[in-house]
């Protein structure tokens, strides 16, 4: 016996489920995208003036970045990069050694590391040195910056977990849609 009135709802239900499931699947990765590590501070601090060019430039993150794929360029006002060798990553800090003899002046630090969630993150900051690193490179004490100074570098990592909220909204909508669907089914069957 062919009874289209009964067959239609039974084929529509899986369709409704798959559409809502797809919506949820599209929105939930948004939660993971919020997990990039943010910079908590740099040494020297962004925009700061230090007595001498330090022996290394440090970036402190929320979590220890991955060791691979890190790059930190420390260029003086003439464009010379004073980075010496590879970035050293340990205990939430990416540290870039500098060659000795870097001159006084303004420096631009352009960095790129791979966040602990495997996404590349990058940023830039500047500092000014009153004197060359020449003789006292090793003595230059690192100074940590407040988190606020470095915050603009990673605007996407901050604040409310919208992906999770969106996921919860989808779940509520899914339940509401199923309830409505079930009621219609019951009415139709009665
Ligand atoms: Cu990420």
PDB file of C-alpha atoms and ligand atoms in Angstrom:
ATOM      1  CA  UNK A   1       0.000   0.000   0.000  1.00  0.00           C
ATOM      2  CA  UNK A   2       1.312   3.435  -0.931  1.00  0.00           C
ATOM      3  CA  UNK A   3       0.583   6.100   1.625  1.00  0.00           C
ATOM      4  CA  UNK A   4       2.567   9.231   0.747  1.00  0.00           C
ATOM      5  CA  UNK A   5       1.195  11.128   3.746  1.00  0.00           C
ATOM      6  CA  UNK A   6       3.129   8.818   6.077  1.00  0.00           C
ATOM      7  CA  UNK A   7       6.216   8.417   3.949  1.00  0.00           C
ATOM      8  CA  UNK A   8       6.852  12.146   3.597  1.00  0.00           C
ATOM      9  CA  UNK A   9       7.499  12.917   7.268  1.00  0.00           C
ATOM     10  CA  UNK A  10       9.702   9.852   7.730  1.00  0.00           C
ATOM     11  CA  UNK A  11      11.955  11.013   4.886  1.00  0.00           C
ATOM     12  CA  UNK A  12      11.847  14.654   5.953  1.00  0.00           C
ATOM     13  CA  UNK A  13      13.033  13.998   9.491  1.00  0.00           C
ATOM     14  CA  UNK A  14      16.511  12.749   8.500  1.00  0.00           C
ATOM     15  CA  UNK A  15      16.787  15.742   6.156  1.00  0.00           C
ATOM     16  CA  UNK A  16      15.988  18.180   8.966  1.00  0.00           C
ATOM     17  CA  UNK A  17      18.485  16.400  11.198  1.00  0.00           C
ATOM     18  CA  UNK A  18      21.244  16.486   8.596  1.00  0.00           C
ATOM     19  CA  UNK A  19      20.721  20.207   7.893  1.00  0.00           C
ATOM     20  CA  UNK A  20      20.846  21.066  11.589  1.00  0.00           C
ATOM     21  CA  UNK A  21      23.798  18.731  12.074  1.00  0.00           C
ATOM     22  CA  UNK A  22      25.617  20.468   9.233  1.00  0.00           C
ATOM     23  CA  UNK A  23      24.924  23.868  10.839  1.00  0.00           C
ATOM     24  CA  UNK A  24      26.360  22.620  14.116  1.00  0.00           C
ATOM     25  CA  UNK A  25      29.415  21.172  12.342  1.00  0.00           C
ATOM     26  CA  UNK A  26      30.018  24.489  10.596  1.00  0.00           C
ATOM     27  CA  UNK A  27      29.770  26.503  13.791  1.00  0.00           C
ATOM     28  CA  UNK A  28      31.632  24.280  16.251  1.00  0.00           C
ATOM     29  CA  UNK A  29      35.098  24.632  14.639  1.00  0.00           C
ATOM     30  CA  UNK A  30      34.705  28.320  15.493  1.00  0.00           C
ATOM     31  CA  UNK A  31      35.341  27.315  19.082  1.00  0.00           C
ATOM     32  CA  UNK A  32      38.682  25.754  18.167  1.00  0.00           C
ATOM     33  CA  UNK A  33      39.678  28.854  16.204  1.00  0.00           C
ATOM     34  CA  UNK A  34      39.491  30.866  19.421  1.00  0.00           C
ATOM     35  CA  UNK A  35      42.290  28.810  20.957  1.00  0.00           C
ATOM     36  CA  UNK A  36      45.295  30.559  19.397  1.00  0.00           C
ATOM     37  CA  UNK A  37      47.818  31.437  22.050  1.00  0.00           C
ATOM     38  CA  UNK A  38      48.183  35.138  22.682  1.00  0.00           C
ATOM     39  CA  UNK A  39      51.312  37.070  23.554  1.00  0.00           C
ATOM     40  CA  UNK A  40      51.445  37.895  27.226  1.00  0.00           C
ATOM     41  CA  UNK A  41      54.483  40.134  27.015  1.00  0.00           C
ATOM     42  CA  UNK A  42      57.671  40.935  25.184  1.00  0.00           C
ATOM     43  CA  UNK A  43      61.174  41.850  26.219  1.00  0.00           C
ATOM     44  CA  UNK A  44      61.944  44.617  25.522  1.00  0.00           C
ATOM     45  CA  UNK A  45      58.361  45.839  25.930  1.00  0.00           C
ATOM     46  CA  UNK A  46      56.549  47.221  22.889  1.00  0.00           C
ATOM     47  CA  UNK A  47      57.382  50.896  22.424  1.00  0.00           C
ATOM     48  CA  UNK A  48      59.880  50.933  25.282  1.00  0.00           C
ATOM     49  CA  UNK A  49      63.310  52.517  25.396  1.00  0.00           C
ATOM     50  CA  UNK A  50      66.163  50.441  26.806  1.00  0.00           C
ATOM     51  CA  UNK A  51      69.683  51.503  27.781  1.00  0.00           C
ATOM     52  CA  UNK A  52      71.444  49.104  25.411  1.00  0.00           C
ATOM     53  CA  UNK A  53      70.443  46.644  22.698  1.00  0.00           C
ATOM     54  CA  UNK A  54      69.739  43.407  24.616  1.00  0.00           C
ATOM     55  CA  UNK A  55      71.483  40.101  23.938  1.00  0.00           C
ATOM     56  CA  UNK A  56      68.147  38.518  23.038  1.00  0.00           C
ATOM     57  CA  UNK A  57      64.530  39.434  22.357  1.00  0.00           C
ATOM     58  CA  UNK A  58      61.871  37.396  24.193  1.00  0.00           C
ATOM     59  CA  UNK A  59      58.188  36.760  23.538  1.00  0.00           C
ATOM     60  CA  UNK A  60      56.094  35.190  26.294  1.00  0.00           C
ATOM     61  CA  UNK A  61      52.960  33.270  25.288  1.00  0.00           C
ATOM     62  CA  UNK A  62      50.000  31.722  27.135  1.00  0.00           C
ATOM     63  CA  UNK A  63      51.290  28.280  26.222  1.00  0.00           C
ATOM     64  CA  UNK A  64      54.633  27.032  24.940  1.00  0.00           C
ATOM     65  CA  UNK A  65      54.632  27.445  21.134  1.00  0.00           C
ATOM     66  CA  UNK A  66      55.762  24.602  18.904  1.00  0.00           C
ATOM     67  CA  UNK A  67      59.517  24.505  18.333  1.00  0.00           C
ATOM     68  CA  UNK A  68      59.241  24.325  14.555  1.00  0.00           C
ATOM     69  CA  UNK A  69      58.405  27.170  12.177  1.00  0.00           C
ATOM     70  CA  UNK A  70      59.428  30.016  14.476  1.00  0.00           C
ATOM     71  CA  UNK A  71      61.029  33.107  13.024  1.00  0.00           C
ATOM     72  CA  UNK A  72      61.936  36.390  14.713  1.00  0.00           C
ATOM     73  CA  UNK A  73      63.541  39.232  12.778  1.00  0.00           C
ATOM     74  CA  UNK A  74      65.041  42.117  14.709  1.00  0.00           C
ATOM     75  CA  UNK A  75      65.870  44.904  12.286  1.00  0.00           C
ATOM     76  CA  UNK A  76      67.467  48.256  12.975  1.00  0.00           C
ATOM     77  CA  UNK A  77      66.410  51.518  11.298  1.00  0.00           C
ATOM     78  CA  UNK A  78      68.595  50.744   8.269  1.00  0.00           C
ATOM     79  CA  UNK A  79      66.892  47.397   7.752  1.00  0.00           C
ATOM     80  CA  UNK A  80      69.701  45.173   8.997  1.00  0.00           C
ATOM     81  CA  UNK A  81      68.452  42.033  10.724  1.00  0.00           C
ATOM     82  CA  UNK A  82      70.420  41.381  13.949  1.00  0.00           C
ATOM     83  CA  UNK A  83      68.827  38.015  14.757  1.00  0.00           C
ATOM     84  CA  UNK A  84      71.562  35.483  15.493  1.00  0.00           C
ATOM     85  CA  UNK A  85      70.636  31.899  14.661  1.00  0.00           C
ATOM     86  CA  UNK A  86      67.415  30.074  15.445  1.00  0.00           C
ATOM     87  CA  UNK A  87      64.663  31.005  17.878  1.00  0.00           C
ATOM     88  CA  UNK A  88      64.903  29.103  21.162  1.00  0.00           C
ATOM     89  CA  UNK A  89      61.522  27.955  22.453  1.00  0.00           C
ATOM     90  CA  UNK A  90      61.207  26.854  26.069  1.00  0.00           C
ATOM     91  CA  UNK A  91      58.577  27.147  28.797  1.00  0.00           C
ATOM     92  CA  UNK A  92      56.152  29.572  27.067  1.00  0.00           C
ATOM     93  CA  UNK A  93      59.015  31.818  25.902  1.00  0.00           C
ATOM     94  CA  UNK A  94      60.385  32.216  22.377  1.00  0.00           C
ATOM     95  CA  UNK A  95      63.836  33.768  22.670  1.00  0.00           C
ATOM     96  CA  UNK A  96      65.764  35.181  19.729  1.00  0.00           C
ATOM     97  CA  UNK A  97      69.503  35.749  20.330  1.00  0.00           C
ATOM     98  CA  UNK A  98      70.981  38.888  18.756  1.00  0.00           C
ATOM     99  CA  UNK A  99      74.401  39.395  17.206  1.00  0.00           C
ATOM    100  CA  UNK A 100      76.716  41.592  19.272  1.00  0.00           C
ATOM    101  CA  UNK A 101      77.467  45.111  18.037  1.00  0.00           C
ATOM    102  CA  UNK A 102      73.905  46.126  17.155  1.00  0.00           C
ATOM    103  CA  UNK A 103      73.797  49.960  17.030  1.00  0.00           C
ATOM    104  CA  UNK A 104      71.703  52.375  19.084  1.00  0.00           C
ATOM    105  CA  UNK A 105      68.373  53.353  17.587  1.00  0.00           C
ATOM    106  CA  UNK A 106      64.902  52.057  16.897  1.00  0.00           C
ATOM    107  CA  UNK A 107      64.353  48.311  16.318  1.00  0.00           C
ATOM    108  CA  UNK A 108      61.416  46.541  14.728  1.00  0.00           C
ATOM    109  CA  UNK A 109      60.714  42.969  15.791  1.00  0.00           C
ATOM    110  CA  UNK A 110      58.670  40.906  13.329  1.00  0.00           C
ATOM    111  CA  UNK A 111      57.826  37.491  14.744  1.00  0.00           C
ATOM    112  CA  UNK A 112      56.054  34.365  13.662  1.00  0.00           C
ATOM    113  CA  UNK A 113      55.601  31.229  15.734  1.00  0.00           C
ATOM    114  CA  UNK A 114      53.375  28.172  15.587  1.00  0.00           C
ATOM    115  CA  UNK A 115      50.817  28.308  18.400  1.00  0.00           C
ATOM    116  CA  UNK A 116      50.434  25.267  20.665  1.00  0.00           C
ATOM    117  CA  UNK A 117      47.151  24.558  18.801  1.00  0.00           C
ATOM    118  CA  UNK A 118      49.305  24.217  15.622  1.00  0.00           C
ATOM    119  CA  UNK A 119      48.107  27.472  14.011  1.00  0.00           C
ATOM    120  CA  UNK A 120      50.729  30.009  12.926  1.00  0.00           C
ATOM    121  CA  UNK A 121      50.493  33.333  14.717  1.00  0.00           C
ATOM    122  CA  UNK A 122      52.527  36.469  14.097  1.00  0.00           C
ATOM    123  CA  UNK A 123      52.965  40.049  15.148  1.00  0.00           C
ATOM    124  CA  UNK A 124      55.319  42.953  15.361  1.00  0.00           C
ATOM    125  CA  UNK A 125      56.587  45.376  17.981  1.00  0.00           C
ATOM    126  CA  UNK A 126      59.256  48.027  18.328  1.00  0.00           C
ATOM    127  CA  UNK A 127      61.741  49.215  20.903  1.00  0.00           C
ATOM    128  CA  UNK A 128      64.488  51.808  21.015  1.00  0.00           C
ATOM    129  CA  UNK A 129      67.991  51.310  22.394  1.00  0.00           C
ATOM    130  CA  UNK A 130      69.992  54.295  23.662  1.00  0.00           C
ATOM    131  CA  UNK A 131      73.314  52.556  23.124  1.00  0.00           C
ATOM    132  CA  UNK A 132      74.902  49.776  21.091  1.00  0.00           C
ATOM    133  CA  UNK A 133      74.951  46.261  22.508  1.00  0.00           C
ATOM    134  CA  UNK A 134      78.745  46.286  21.899  1.00  0.00           C
ATOM    135  CA  UNK A 135      80.245  45.817  25.356  1.00  0.00           C
ATOM    136  CA  UNK A 136      77.365  45.138  27.735  1.00  0.00           C
ATOM    137  CA  UNK A 137      75.177  42.806  25.681  1.00  0.00           C
ATOM    138  CA  UNK A 138      75.210  40.058  28.318  1.00  0.00           C
ATOM    139  CA  UNK A 139      74.433  42.484  31.145  1.00  0.00           C
ATOM    140  CA  UNK A 140      71.240  43.868  29.606  1.00  0.00           C
ATOM    141  CA  UNK A 141      68.470  42.773  31.964  1.00  0.00           C
ATOM    142  CA  UNK A 142      65.242  41.622  30.362  1.00  0.00           C
ATOM    143  CA  UNK A 143      62.199  43.728  31.171  1.00  0.00           C
ATOM    144  CA  UNK A 144      58.733  42.273  30.881  1.00  0.00           C
ATOM    145  CA  UNK A 145      55.904  44.313  29.480  1.00  0.00           C
ATOM    146  CA  UNK A 146      52.347  44.345  30.838  1.00  0.00           C
ATOM    147  CA  UNK A 147      49.988  42.139  28.768  1.00  0.00           C
ATOM    148  CA  UNK A 148      48.113  45.221  27.556  1.00  0.00           C
ATOM    149  CA  UNK A 149      51.123  46.379  25.543  1.00  0.00           C
ATOM    150  CA  UNK A 150      51.141  43.274  23.360  1.00  0.00           C
ATOM    151  CA  UNK A 151      47.391  42.623  23.224  1.00  0.00           C
ATOM    152  CA  UNK A 152      46.671  44.358  19.871  1.00  0.00           C
ATOM    153  CA  UNK A 153      48.961  41.868  18.108  1.00  0.00           C
ATOM    154  CA  UNK A 154      46.420  39.032  18.467  1.00  0.00           C
ATOM    155  CA  UNK A 155      42.882  40.452  18.512  1.00  0.00           C
ATOM    156  CA  UNK A 156      41.300  37.148  17.449  1.00  0.00           C
ATOM    157  CA  UNK A 157      42.427  35.238  20.535  1.00  0.00           C
ATOM    158  CA  UNK A 158      40.684  37.344  23.122  1.00  0.00           C
ATOM    159  CA  UNK A 159      37.342  37.478  24.866  1.00  0.00           C
ATOM    160  CA  UNK A 160      34.100  35.566  24.621  1.00  0.00           C
ATOM    161  CA  UNK A 161      34.096  31.998  23.196  1.00  0.00           C
ATOM    162  CA  UNK A 162      31.508  32.792  20.515  1.00  0.00           C
ATOM    163  CA  UNK A 163      31.967  29.442  18.837  1.00  0.00           C
ATOM    164  CA  UNK A 164      30.876  27.592  21.967  1.00  0.00           C
ATOM    165  CA  UNK A 165      27.907  29.933  22.470  1.00  0.00           C
ATOM    166  CA  UNK A 166      26.889  29.506  18.817  1.00  0.00           C
ATOM    167  CA  UNK A 167      27.155  25.729  19.236  1.00  0.00           C
ATOM    168  CA  UNK A 168      24.876  25.841  22.298  1.00  0.00           C
ATOM    169  CA  UNK A 169      22.341  27.969  20.399  1.00  0.00           C
ATOM    170  CA  UNK A 170      22.332  25.419  17.574  1.00  0.00           C
ATOM    171  CA  UNK A 171      21.686  22.595  20.052  1.00  0.00           C
ATOM    172  CA  UNK A 172      18.742  24.534  21.560  1.00  0.00           C
ATOM    173  CA  UNK A 173      17.335  25.217  18.072  1.00  0.00           C
ATOM    174  CA  UNK A 174      17.777  21.562  17.172  1.00  0.00           C
ATOM    175  CA  UNK A 175      15.793  20.423  20.205  1.00  0.00           C
ATOM    176  CA  UNK A 176      13.078  23.028  19.530  1.00  0.00           C
ATOM    177  CA  UNK A 177      12.812  22.005  15.873  1.00  0.00           C
ATOM    178  CA  UNK A 178      12.541  18.324  16.801  1.00  0.00           C
ATOM    179  CA  UNK A 179       9.823  19.078  19.369  1.00  0.00           C
ATOM    180  CA  UNK A 180       7.855  21.070  16.786  1.00  0.00           C
ATOM    181  CA  UNK A 181       8.326  18.321  14.227  1.00  0.00           C
ATOM    182  CA  UNK A 182       7.141  15.643  16.648  1.00  0.00           C
ATOM    183  CA  UNK A 183       4.023  17.680  17.522  1.00  0.00           C
ATOM    184  CA  UNK A 184       3.141  18.110  13.838  1.00  0.00           C
ATOM    185  CA  UNK A 185       3.656  14.413  13.284  1.00  0.00           C
ATOM    186  CA  UNK A 186       1.324  13.562  16.147  1.00  0.00           C
ATOM    187  CA  UNK A 187      -1.350  15.962  14.872  1.00  0.00           C
ATOM    188  CA  UNK A 188      -1.071  14.577  11.375  1.00  0.00           C
ATOM    189  CA  UNK A 189      -1.250  10.980  12.624  1.00  0.00           C
ATOM    190  CA  UNK A 190      -4.311  11.686  14.832  1.00  0.00           C
TER     191      UNK A 190
HETATM  192 CU1  LIG B   1      44.399  28.371  16.736  1.00  0.00          CU
END
